[in-house]
Amino acid sequence: MVRTIVCDLDGSLMNPSSGIYVNEAVKEALIEVEKKNILVILNSARCFQGVYPLSKQILMQDFGGYVISCNGAHCFDVKMKKTIFEYVISNNDVSSIWQYAQKHNLGVGYSQPGYFVANKMTYGFELDMHNCDVDYILTNHMEKYLKNSVWKVSISDSKERIDSIYDEMKSRIESNCNVRVVHSTDTMIDIIHKDCEKLNSVNRLLEKINISWQHVSSIGDGSSDAPVLEASGLGVTLENGCEACKKVANKIVPSCYEDGCIEWLKEL
């Protein structure tokens, strides 16, 4: 019996980079699942401000549920309005990454609970701002706004530039900082704590709330979702899912562009 669902956002519950909220049909399907006392965990690479508004759209503040954001770096109890756990990048590592990006004329920014701090506005950051309820502060003085935990640092540039420097950048940053570098989109590199990933954070949360994987159904489309699908009692991907997801999924539903997640939610 499914007691909990774990949901990726972009490419799963919604079209990639399509804004902050799911459409009305998906919203209603999620609320119907919640009415059946099935707990919802939203599990996304987006920063917290890109996931939390959706949790409120589907009334998780009433039903209960959790937001895992920044590829697992931050876990938040929506009903209790408190952080459950976090994986924090040290201020020294934030500064080191910022200096590396500045030296190579790359866009760079870091998350804060109330805003995102960047050195310049790139196309990747514009997309991120569209998908998140967060203000951007542009500055050359990164230390001035570094007041709270940093869950994610991002480097952004054109696809061609990112592709050309990614391997060298990943090697350099990971060898000098206690972080993991992830090529999250064509124009964005996400940098998170080295112990942080979606599977580890979901597992940590499930242990805390005493729910076993056999009672979990999850949906996802990207390579970071595949281990979560494989661990779940019922792993679901979509026609637009990557090959790693399709290889381990128990079920494949129509693509996110056809709201394929609704088929899964209605069966639940």
Tab-separated table of C-alpha atoms in Angstrom:
chain	number	residue	atom	x	y	z
A	1	MET	CA	0.000	0.000	0.000
A	2	VAL	CA	1.338	3.435	-0.972
A	3	ARG	CA	1.588	5.806	1.993
A	4	THR	CA	3.883	8.426	0.478
A	5	ILE	CA	4.627	9.861	-2.953
A	6	VAL	CA	7.905	11.527	-3.921
A	7	CYS	CA	7.574	13.975	-6.811
A	8	ASP	CA	10.152	15.575	-9.041
A	9	LEU	CA	8.852	18.827	-10.568
A	10	ASP	CA	10.318	19.881	-13.930
A	11	GLY	CA	9.636	17.217	-16.530
A	12	SER	CA	7.421	15.248	-14.122
A	13	LEU	CA	4.612	17.285	-12.529
A	14	MET	CA	5.066	20.147	-14.994
A	15	ASN	CA	6.773	21.053	-18.239
A	16	PRO	CA	10.420	22.059	-17.729
A	17	SER	CA	10.937	25.725	-16.782
A	18	SER	CA	7.203	26.431	-17.018
A	19	GLY	CA	6.907	28.678	-13.983
A	20	ILE	CA	6.160	28.202	-10.304
A	21	TYR	CA	2.836	26.340	-10.279
A	22	VAL	CA	1.376	23.146	-11.762
A	23	ASN	CA	-1.708	23.430	-13.941
A	24	GLU	CA	-5.194	23.097	-12.490
A	25	ALA	CA	-5.728	19.456	-13.481
A	26	VAL	CA	-2.466	18.328	-11.843
A	27	LYS	CA	-3.214	20.455	-8.788
A	28	GLU	CA	-6.612	18.805	-8.292
A	29	ALA	CA	-5.175	15.315	-8.815
A	30	LEU	CA	-2.512	15.945	-6.157
A	31	ILE	CA	-5.077	17.259	-3.685
A	32	GLU	CA	-7.240	14.168	-4.242
A	33	VAL	CA	-4.241	11.996	-3.351
A	34	GLU	CA	-3.670	14.037	-0.190
A	35	LYS	CA	-7.318	13.531	0.755
A	36	LYS	CA	-6.594	9.780	0.750
A	37	ASN	CA	-4.027	10.404	3.540
A	38	ILE	CA	-1.076	9.892	1.195
A	39	LEU	CA	1.849	12.079	2.218
A	40	VAL	CA	3.442	14.243	-0.496
A	41	ILE	CA	7.179	14.923	-0.681
A	42	LEU	CA	8.263	17.396	-3.367
A	43	ASN	CA	11.834	16.555	-4.392
A	44	SER	CA	13.459	19.019	-6.786
A	45	ALA	CA	16.748	20.487	-7.970
A	46	ARG	CA	15.099	23.905	-7.757
A	47	CYS	CA	15.972	26.256	-4.938
A	48	PHE	CA	13.545	26.351	-2.008
A	49	GLN	CA	11.706	29.400	-3.361
A	50	GLY	CA	10.976	27.461	-6.552
A	51	VAL	CA	9.267	24.583	-4.706
A	52	TYR	CA	7.644	26.108	-1.620
A	53	PRO	CA	4.976	28.090	-3.566
A	54	LEU	CA	3.826	24.839	-5.199
A	55	SER	CA	3.494	23.198	-1.780
A	56	LYS	CA	1.080	25.953	-0.804
A	57	GLN	CA	-0.798	25.651	-4.110
A	58	ILE	CA	-1.633	22.012	-3.293
A	59	LEU	CA	-2.466	22.833	0.359
A	60	MET	CA	0.393	20.938	1.984
A	61	GLN	CA	0.227	23.455	4.831
A	62	ASP	CA	-3.126	21.811	5.705
A	63	PHE	CA	-2.481	18.186	4.759
A	64	GLY	CA	1.162	18.075	5.811
A	65	GLY	CA	4.133	17.195	3.659
A	66	TYR	CA	7.754	18.038	2.940
A	67	VAL	CA	9.801	20.045	0.463
A	68	ILE	CA	13.264	18.770	-0.481
A	69	SER	CA	15.022	21.386	-2.610
A	70	CYS	CA	18.417	22.141	-4.157
A	71	ASN	CA	19.006	18.492	-5.152
A	72	GLY	CA	18.552	17.356	-1.565
A	73	ALA	CA	20.387	20.164	0.244
A	74	HIS	CA	17.389	21.385	2.259
A	75	CYS	CA	14.406	19.536	3.767
A	76	PHE	CA	11.460	21.551	5.093
A	77	ASP	CA	8.289	20.579	6.977
A	78	VAL	CA	5.546	22.609	5.288
A	79	LYS	CA	2.903	22.268	8.006
A	80	MET	CA	5.266	23.009	10.896
A	81	LYS	CA	7.155	25.639	8.852
A	82	LYS	CA	10.597	24.471	9.944
A	83	THR	CA	13.783	23.053	8.472
A	84	ILE	CA	14.251	19.334	9.172
A	85	PHE	CA	17.844	19.116	7.951
A	86	GLU	CA	20.237	20.862	5.596
A	87	TYR	CA	23.577	20.334	3.857
A	88	VAL	CA	25.436	23.639	3.975
A	89	ILE	CA	28.266	24.863	1.752
A	90	SER	CA	30.886	26.643	3.866
A	91	ASN	CA	31.426	30.379	3.411
A	92	ASN	CA	35.046	29.701	2.421
A	93	ASP	CA	33.908	27.363	-0.358
A	94	VAL	CA	31.279	29.868	-1.548
A	95	SER	CA	33.990	32.529	-1.745
A	96	SER	CA	36.391	30.210	-3.569
A	97	ILE	CA	33.780	29.244	-6.189
A	98	TRP	CA	32.774	32.887	-6.663
A	99	GLN	CA	36.392	33.914	-7.247
A	100	TYR	CA	36.895	31.065	-9.748
A	101	ALA	CA	33.813	32.140	-11.715
A	102	GLN	CA	34.799	35.819	-11.669
A	103	LYS	CA	38.282	34.965	-12.931
A	104	HIS	CA	36.765	33.079	-15.892
A	105	ASN	CA	34.082	35.726	-16.568
A	106	LEU	CA	31.226	33.351	-15.697
A	107	GLY	CA	27.921	34.144	-14.064
A	108	VAL	CA	27.885	32.957	-10.451
A	109	GLY	CA	25.378	33.144	-7.621
A	110	TYR	CA	24.395	31.599	-4.302
A	111	SER	CA	21.131	30.945	-2.487
A	112	GLN	CA	19.907	32.667	0.658
A	113	PRO	CA	16.512	32.091	2.336
A	114	GLY	CA	15.155	35.465	1.189
A	115	TYR	CA	17.047	36.136	-2.045
A	116	PHE	CA	19.596	34.918	-4.586
A	117	VAL	CA	22.905	36.771	-4.912
A	118	ALA	CA	24.660	36.884	-8.311
A	119	ASN	CA	27.412	38.810	-10.034
A	120	LYS	CA	25.390	39.336	-13.239
A	121	MET	CA	22.124	38.301	-14.870
A	122	THR	CA	22.548	35.460	-17.380
A	123	TYR	CA	19.929	33.646	-19.449
A	124	GLY	CA	20.122	30.713	-17.034
A	125	PHE	CA	19.519	32.984	-14.062
A	126	GLU	CA	16.594	34.635	-15.877
A	127	LEU	CA	14.986	31.202	-16.313
A	128	ASP	CA	15.643	30.410	-12.653
A	129	MET	CA	14.030	33.665	-11.531
A	130	HIS	CA	10.987	32.850	-13.710
A	131	ASN	CA	10.643	29.480	-11.962
A	132	CYS	CA	11.165	30.772	-8.413
A	133	ASP	CA	9.498	33.275	-6.129
A	134	VAL	CA	12.803	34.933	-5.263
A	135	ASP	CA	14.465	38.306	-5.766
A	136	TYR	CA	17.911	38.539	-7.353
A	137	ILE	CA	20.563	40.836	-5.903
A	138	LEU	CA	23.348	41.696	-8.368
A	139	THR	CA	26.641	42.638	-6.753
A	140	ASN	CA	30.412	42.398	-6.960
A	141	HIS	CA	30.571	42.220	-3.157
A	142	MET	CA	29.401	38.663	-2.482
A	143	GLU	CA	30.369	38.699	1.212
A	144	LYS	CA	28.020	41.637	1.919
A	145	TYR	CA	24.893	39.477	1.498
A	146	LEU	CA	26.257	36.186	2.848
A	147	LYS	CA	24.250	36.092	6.081
A	148	ASN	CA	22.591	32.634	6.234
A	149	SER	CA	23.120	29.016	5.188
A	150	VAL	CA	24.069	28.453	1.550
A	151	TRP	CA	22.432	25.351	0.106
A	152	LYS	CA	23.447	25.862	-3.506
A	153	VAL	CA	25.908	27.828	-5.623
A	154	SER	CA	25.235	28.135	-9.360
A	155	ILE	CA	27.460	28.980	-12.310
A	156	SER	CA	25.733	30.083	-15.499
A	157	ASP	CA	26.709	30.926	-19.075
A	158	SER	CA	25.837	29.925	-22.641
A	159	LYS	CA	25.470	26.218	-23.461
A	160	GLU	CA	28.581	26.346	-25.648
A	161	ARG	CA	30.702	27.928	-22.919
A	162	ILE	CA	29.416	25.575	-20.211
A	163	ASP	CA	30.063	22.517	-22.391
A	164	SER	CA	33.589	23.670	-23.216
A	165	ILE	CA	34.720	24.233	-19.607
A	166	TYR	CA	32.585	21.789	-17.619
A	167	ASP	CA	35.064	18.937	-17.142
A	168	GLU	CA	37.947	21.207	-16.146
A	169	MET	CA	35.694	23.310	-13.901
A	170	LYS	CA	34.211	20.256	-12.175
A	171	SER	CA	37.655	18.805	-11.489
A	172	ARG	CA	39.076	22.101	-10.211
A	173	ILE	CA	36.169	23.007	-7.929
A	174	GLU	CA	35.635	19.512	-6.491
A	175	SER	CA	39.339	19.117	-5.725
A	176	ASN	CA	39.472	22.430	-3.840
A	177	CYS	CA	36.071	22.510	-2.132
A	178	ASN	CA	33.873	20.120	-0.135
A	179	VAL	CA	31.203	20.095	-2.876
A	180	ARG	CA	29.712	18.193	-5.788
A	181	VAL	CA	29.297	19.819	-9.218
A	182	VAL	CA	26.167	18.913	-11.200
A	183	HIS	CA	25.396	19.869	-14.820
A	184	SER	CA	21.735	20.638	-14.138
A	185	THR	CA	20.606	22.391	-17.367
A	186	ASP	CA	22.180	23.512	-20.652
A	187	THR	CA	23.027	26.903	-19.174
A	188	MET	CA	23.394	26.151	-15.459
A	189	ILE	CA	25.858	24.319	-13.236
A	190	ASP	CA	24.640	23.614	-9.692
A	191	ILE	CA	27.133	23.127	-6.870
A	192	ILE	CA	25.979	21.463	-3.652
A	193	HIS	CA	27.543	19.852	-0.578
A	194	LYS	CA	29.406	16.666	-1.537
A	195	ASP	CA	27.179	14.452	0.668
A	196	CYS	CA	24.014	15.825	-0.882
A	197	GLU	CA	21.799	14.077	-3.452
A	198	LYS	CA	18.100	13.398	-3.908
A	199	LEU	CA	18.205	9.743	-2.847
A	200	ASN	CA	20.193	10.364	0.349
A	201	SER	CA	17.862	13.132	1.462
A	202	VAL	CA	14.652	11.210	0.774
A	203	ASN	CA	16.096	8.221	2.623
A	204	ARG	CA	17.039	10.405	5.588
A	205	LEU	CA	13.542	11.907	5.712
A	206	LEU	CA	11.782	8.537	5.411
A	207	GLU	CA	13.816	7.172	8.310
A	208	LYS	CA	12.867	10.188	10.402
A	209	ILE	CA	9.121	9.820	9.730
A	210	ASN	CA	9.265	6.002	9.916
A	211	ILE	CA	8.085	5.127	6.414
A	212	SER	CA	9.726	2.281	4.484
A	213	TRP	CA	10.548	2.448	0.782
A	214	GLN	CA	8.080	-0.342	-0.002
A	215	HIS	CA	5.257	2.090	0.844
A	216	VAL	CA	6.635	4.819	-1.437
A	217	SER	CA	5.738	5.632	-5.022
A	218	SER	CA	7.910	8.157	-6.828
A	219	ILE	CA	7.924	9.940	-10.168
A	220	GLY	CA	10.873	11.498	-11.975
A	221	ASP	CA	12.459	12.044	-15.368
A	222	GLY	CA	16.141	12.905	-14.806
A	223	SER	CA	19.261	10.937	-13.959
A	224	SER	CA	19.210	12.169	-10.333
A	225	ASP	CA	15.672	10.744	-10.006
A	226	ALA	CA	16.573	7.235	-11.191
A	227	PRO	CA	17.993	6.008	-7.841
A	228	VAL	CA	14.829	7.248	-6.089
A	229	LEU	CA	12.611	5.373	-8.561
A	230	GLU	CA	14.673	2.221	-8.124
A	231	ALA	CA	14.426	2.357	-4.317
A	232	SER	CA	10.655	2.911	-4.332
A	233	GLY	CA	7.988	0.239	-4.112
A	234	LEU	CA	6.474	1.783	-7.252
A	235	GLY	CA	8.797	3.873	-9.414
A	236	VAL	CA	7.205	5.825	-12.261
A	237	THR	CA	8.737	7.772	-15.111
A	238	LEU	CA	7.305	9.481	-18.182
A	239	GLU	CA	7.786	9.127	-21.918
A	240	ASN	CA	10.111	12.135	-21.712
A	241	GLY	CA	12.142	10.435	-18.947
A	242	CYS	CA	15.817	9.642	-19.437
A	243	GLU	CA	16.990	6.110	-20.221
A	244	ALA	CA	18.253	5.614	-16.654
A	245	CYS	CA	14.736	6.274	-15.337
A	246	LYS	CA	13.065	4.043	-17.928
A	247	LYS	CA	15.452	1.227	-17.081
A	248	VAL	CA	14.466	1.106	-13.386
A	249	ALA	CA	10.827	2.302	-13.481
A	250	ASN	CA	7.921	-0.070	-12.791
A	251	LYS	CA	5.645	2.049	-14.942
A	252	ILE	CA	5.951	4.585	-17.774
A	253	VAL	CA	3.172	7.152	-18.255
A	254	PRO	CA	2.643	9.699	-21.073
A	255	SER	CA	4.991	12.688	-21.204
A	256	CYS	CA	4.835	15.755	-18.992
A	257	TYR	CA	3.567	17.685	-22.035
A	258	GLU	CA	0.455	15.489	-21.889
A	259	ASP	CA	0.156	15.714	-18.065
A	260	GLY	CA	1.130	12.044	-17.854
A	261	CYS	CA	1.541	12.291	-14.068
A	262	ILE	CA	-2.256	12.480	-13.753
A	263	GLU	CA	-2.555	8.855	-14.925
A	264	TRP	CA	-0.267	7.828	-12.036
A	265	LEU	CA	-2.024	10.035	-9.485
A	266	LYS	CA	-5.497	8.761	-10.439
A	267	GLU	CA	-4.383	5.156	-10.074
A	268	LEU	CA	-3.175	5.974	-6.564
